[in-house]
PDB file of C-alpha atoms in Angstrom:
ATOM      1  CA  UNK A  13      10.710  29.952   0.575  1.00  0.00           C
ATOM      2  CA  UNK A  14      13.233  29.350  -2.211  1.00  0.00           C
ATOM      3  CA  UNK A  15      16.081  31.493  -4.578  1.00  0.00           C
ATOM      4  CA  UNK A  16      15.414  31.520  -7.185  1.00  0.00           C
ATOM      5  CA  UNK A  17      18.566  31.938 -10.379  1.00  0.00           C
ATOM      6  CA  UNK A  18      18.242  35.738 -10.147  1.00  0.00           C
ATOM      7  CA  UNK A  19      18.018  35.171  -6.102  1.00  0.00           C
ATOM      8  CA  UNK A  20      14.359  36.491  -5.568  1.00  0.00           C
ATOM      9  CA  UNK A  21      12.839  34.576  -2.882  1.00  0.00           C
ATOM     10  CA  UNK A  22       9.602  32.553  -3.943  1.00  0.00           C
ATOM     11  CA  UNK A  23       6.886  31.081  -2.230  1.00  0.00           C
ATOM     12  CA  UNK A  24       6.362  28.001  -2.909  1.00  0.00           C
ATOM     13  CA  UNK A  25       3.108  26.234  -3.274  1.00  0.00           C
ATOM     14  CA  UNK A  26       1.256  24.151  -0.688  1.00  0.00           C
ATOM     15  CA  UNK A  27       2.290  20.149  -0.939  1.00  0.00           C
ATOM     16  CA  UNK A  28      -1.130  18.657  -1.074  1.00  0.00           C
ATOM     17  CA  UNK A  29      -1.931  14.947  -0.601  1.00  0.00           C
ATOM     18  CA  UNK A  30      -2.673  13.694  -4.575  1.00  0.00           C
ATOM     19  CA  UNK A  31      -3.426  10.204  -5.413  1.00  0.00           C
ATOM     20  CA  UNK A  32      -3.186  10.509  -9.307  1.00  0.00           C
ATOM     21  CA  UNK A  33      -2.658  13.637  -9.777  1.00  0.00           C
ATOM     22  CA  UNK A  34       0.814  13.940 -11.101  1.00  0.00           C
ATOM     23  CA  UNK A  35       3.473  15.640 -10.247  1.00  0.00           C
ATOM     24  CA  UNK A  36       3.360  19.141  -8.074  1.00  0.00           C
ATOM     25  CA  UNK A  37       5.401  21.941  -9.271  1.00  0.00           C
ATOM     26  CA  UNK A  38       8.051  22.470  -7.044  1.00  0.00           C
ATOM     27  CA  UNK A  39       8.661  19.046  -5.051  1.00  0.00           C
ATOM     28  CA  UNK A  40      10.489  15.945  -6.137  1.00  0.00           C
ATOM     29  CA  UNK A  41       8.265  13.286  -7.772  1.00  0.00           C
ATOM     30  CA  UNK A  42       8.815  10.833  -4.853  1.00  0.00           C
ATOM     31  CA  UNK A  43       8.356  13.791  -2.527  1.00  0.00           C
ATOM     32  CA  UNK A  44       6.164  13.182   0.832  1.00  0.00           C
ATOM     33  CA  UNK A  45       5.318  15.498   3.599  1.00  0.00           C
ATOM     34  CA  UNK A  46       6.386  14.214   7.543  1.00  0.00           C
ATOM     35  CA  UNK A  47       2.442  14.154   7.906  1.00  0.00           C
ATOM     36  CA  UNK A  48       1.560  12.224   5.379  1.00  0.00           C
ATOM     37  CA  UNK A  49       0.901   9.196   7.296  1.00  0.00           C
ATOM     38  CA  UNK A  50      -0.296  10.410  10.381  1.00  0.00           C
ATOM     39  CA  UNK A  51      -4.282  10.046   9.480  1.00  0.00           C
ATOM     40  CA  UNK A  52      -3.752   6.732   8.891  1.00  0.00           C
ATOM     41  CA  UNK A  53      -5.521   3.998  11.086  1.00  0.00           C
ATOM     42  CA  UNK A  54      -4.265   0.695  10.553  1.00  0.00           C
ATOM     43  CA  UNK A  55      -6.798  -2.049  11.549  1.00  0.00           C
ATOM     44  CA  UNK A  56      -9.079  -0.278  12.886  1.00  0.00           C
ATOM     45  CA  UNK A  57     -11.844  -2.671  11.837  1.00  0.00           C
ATOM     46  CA  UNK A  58     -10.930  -5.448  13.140  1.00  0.00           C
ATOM     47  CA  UNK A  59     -13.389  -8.211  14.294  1.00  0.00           C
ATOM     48  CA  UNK A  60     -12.314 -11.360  16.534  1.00  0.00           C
ATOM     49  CA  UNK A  61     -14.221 -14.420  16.115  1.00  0.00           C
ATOM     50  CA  UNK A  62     -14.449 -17.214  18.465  1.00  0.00           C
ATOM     51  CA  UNK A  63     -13.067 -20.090  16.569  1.00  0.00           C
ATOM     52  CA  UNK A  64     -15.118 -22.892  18.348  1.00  0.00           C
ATOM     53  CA  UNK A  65     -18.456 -20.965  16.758  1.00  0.00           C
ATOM     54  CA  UNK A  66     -17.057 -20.388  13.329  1.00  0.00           C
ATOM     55  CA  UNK A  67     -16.141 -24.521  13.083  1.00  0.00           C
ATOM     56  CA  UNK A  68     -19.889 -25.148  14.258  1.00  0.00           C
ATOM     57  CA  UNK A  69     -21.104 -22.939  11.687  1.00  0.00           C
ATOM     58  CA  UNK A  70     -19.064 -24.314   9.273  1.00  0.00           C
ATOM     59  CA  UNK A  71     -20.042 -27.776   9.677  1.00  0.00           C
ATOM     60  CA  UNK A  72     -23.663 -26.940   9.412  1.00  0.00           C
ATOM     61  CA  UNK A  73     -23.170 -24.977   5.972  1.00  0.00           C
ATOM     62  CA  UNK A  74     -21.106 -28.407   5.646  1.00  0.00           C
ATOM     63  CA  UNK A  75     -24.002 -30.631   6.400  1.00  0.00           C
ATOM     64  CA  UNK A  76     -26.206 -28.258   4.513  1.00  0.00           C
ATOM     65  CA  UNK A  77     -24.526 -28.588   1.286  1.00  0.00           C
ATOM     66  CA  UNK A  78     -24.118 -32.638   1.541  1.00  0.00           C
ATOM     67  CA  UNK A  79     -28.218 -33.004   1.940  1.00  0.00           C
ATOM     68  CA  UNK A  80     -28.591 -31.005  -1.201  1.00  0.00           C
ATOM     69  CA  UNK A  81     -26.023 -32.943  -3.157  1.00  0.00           C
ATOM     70  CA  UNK A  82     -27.605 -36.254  -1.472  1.00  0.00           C
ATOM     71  CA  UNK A  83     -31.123 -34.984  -2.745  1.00  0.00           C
ATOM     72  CA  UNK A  84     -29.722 -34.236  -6.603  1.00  0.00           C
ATOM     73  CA  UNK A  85     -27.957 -37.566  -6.152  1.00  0.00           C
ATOM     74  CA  UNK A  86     -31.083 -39.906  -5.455  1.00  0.00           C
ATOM     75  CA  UNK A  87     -33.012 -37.770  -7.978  1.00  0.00           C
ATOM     76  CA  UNK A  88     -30.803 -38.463 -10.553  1.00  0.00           C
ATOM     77  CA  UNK A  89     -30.369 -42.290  -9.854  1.00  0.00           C
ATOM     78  CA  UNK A  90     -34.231 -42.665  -9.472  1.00  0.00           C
ATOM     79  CA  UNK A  91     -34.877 -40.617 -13.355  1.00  0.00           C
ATOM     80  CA  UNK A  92     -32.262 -42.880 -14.472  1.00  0.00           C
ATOM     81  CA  UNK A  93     -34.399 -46.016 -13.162  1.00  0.00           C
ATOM     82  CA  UNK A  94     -31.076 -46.905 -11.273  1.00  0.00           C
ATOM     83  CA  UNK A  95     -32.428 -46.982  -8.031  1.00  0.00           C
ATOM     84  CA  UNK A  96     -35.902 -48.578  -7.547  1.00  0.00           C
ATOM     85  CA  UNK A  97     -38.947 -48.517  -5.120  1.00  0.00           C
ATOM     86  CA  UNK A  98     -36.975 -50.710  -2.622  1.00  0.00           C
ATOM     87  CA  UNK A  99     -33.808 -49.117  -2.335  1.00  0.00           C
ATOM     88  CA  UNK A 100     -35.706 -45.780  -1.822  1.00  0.00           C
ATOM     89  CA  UNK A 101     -37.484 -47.353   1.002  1.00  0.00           C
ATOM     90  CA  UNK A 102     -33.608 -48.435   2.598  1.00  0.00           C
ATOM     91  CA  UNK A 103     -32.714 -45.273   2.111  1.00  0.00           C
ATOM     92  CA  UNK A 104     -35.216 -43.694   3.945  1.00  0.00           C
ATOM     93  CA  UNK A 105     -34.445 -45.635   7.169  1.00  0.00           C
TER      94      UNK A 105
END
């Protein structure tokens, strides 16, 4: 409760939380309540990962992505009549 100028006593309104809302009649524009942070859970999804499993797995992706580029590679060279029938066949050992 608050005086008002002619000292009447007012109630004044609930401080809500309000993302965007604006400003709330009767608080300070930088105004927060002492419970204002207490829902807040910080990290609460946090997942550890084993790091000798993530570097296999990302050394197959790895290995993955080389064969396609190799693939695209000798594709393009044999279109381009750049590699013939006997350097395919090297390859391929």
């Amino acid at each position: 409760m608050e005086k008002n100028l002619a000292g009447d006593l007012t109630q004044m309104p609930k401080w809500r939380k309000v993302a965007y809302g604006g400003m709330q009649i009767g608080y300070d524009d930088n105004y927060t309540e002492e419970s204002f942070l207490e829902e807040m859970v910080m990290n609460a999804n946090i997942v550890r990962r084993d790091l000798l499993k993530v570097m296999k797995d990302s050394v197959s992706i790895s290995q993955y992505l080389c064969i396609v580029a190799l693939v695209v590679l000798v594709w393009v060279h044999t279109l381009g009549s750049s590699l013939d029938e006997n350097s395919l066949l090297l390859l391929d050992l």
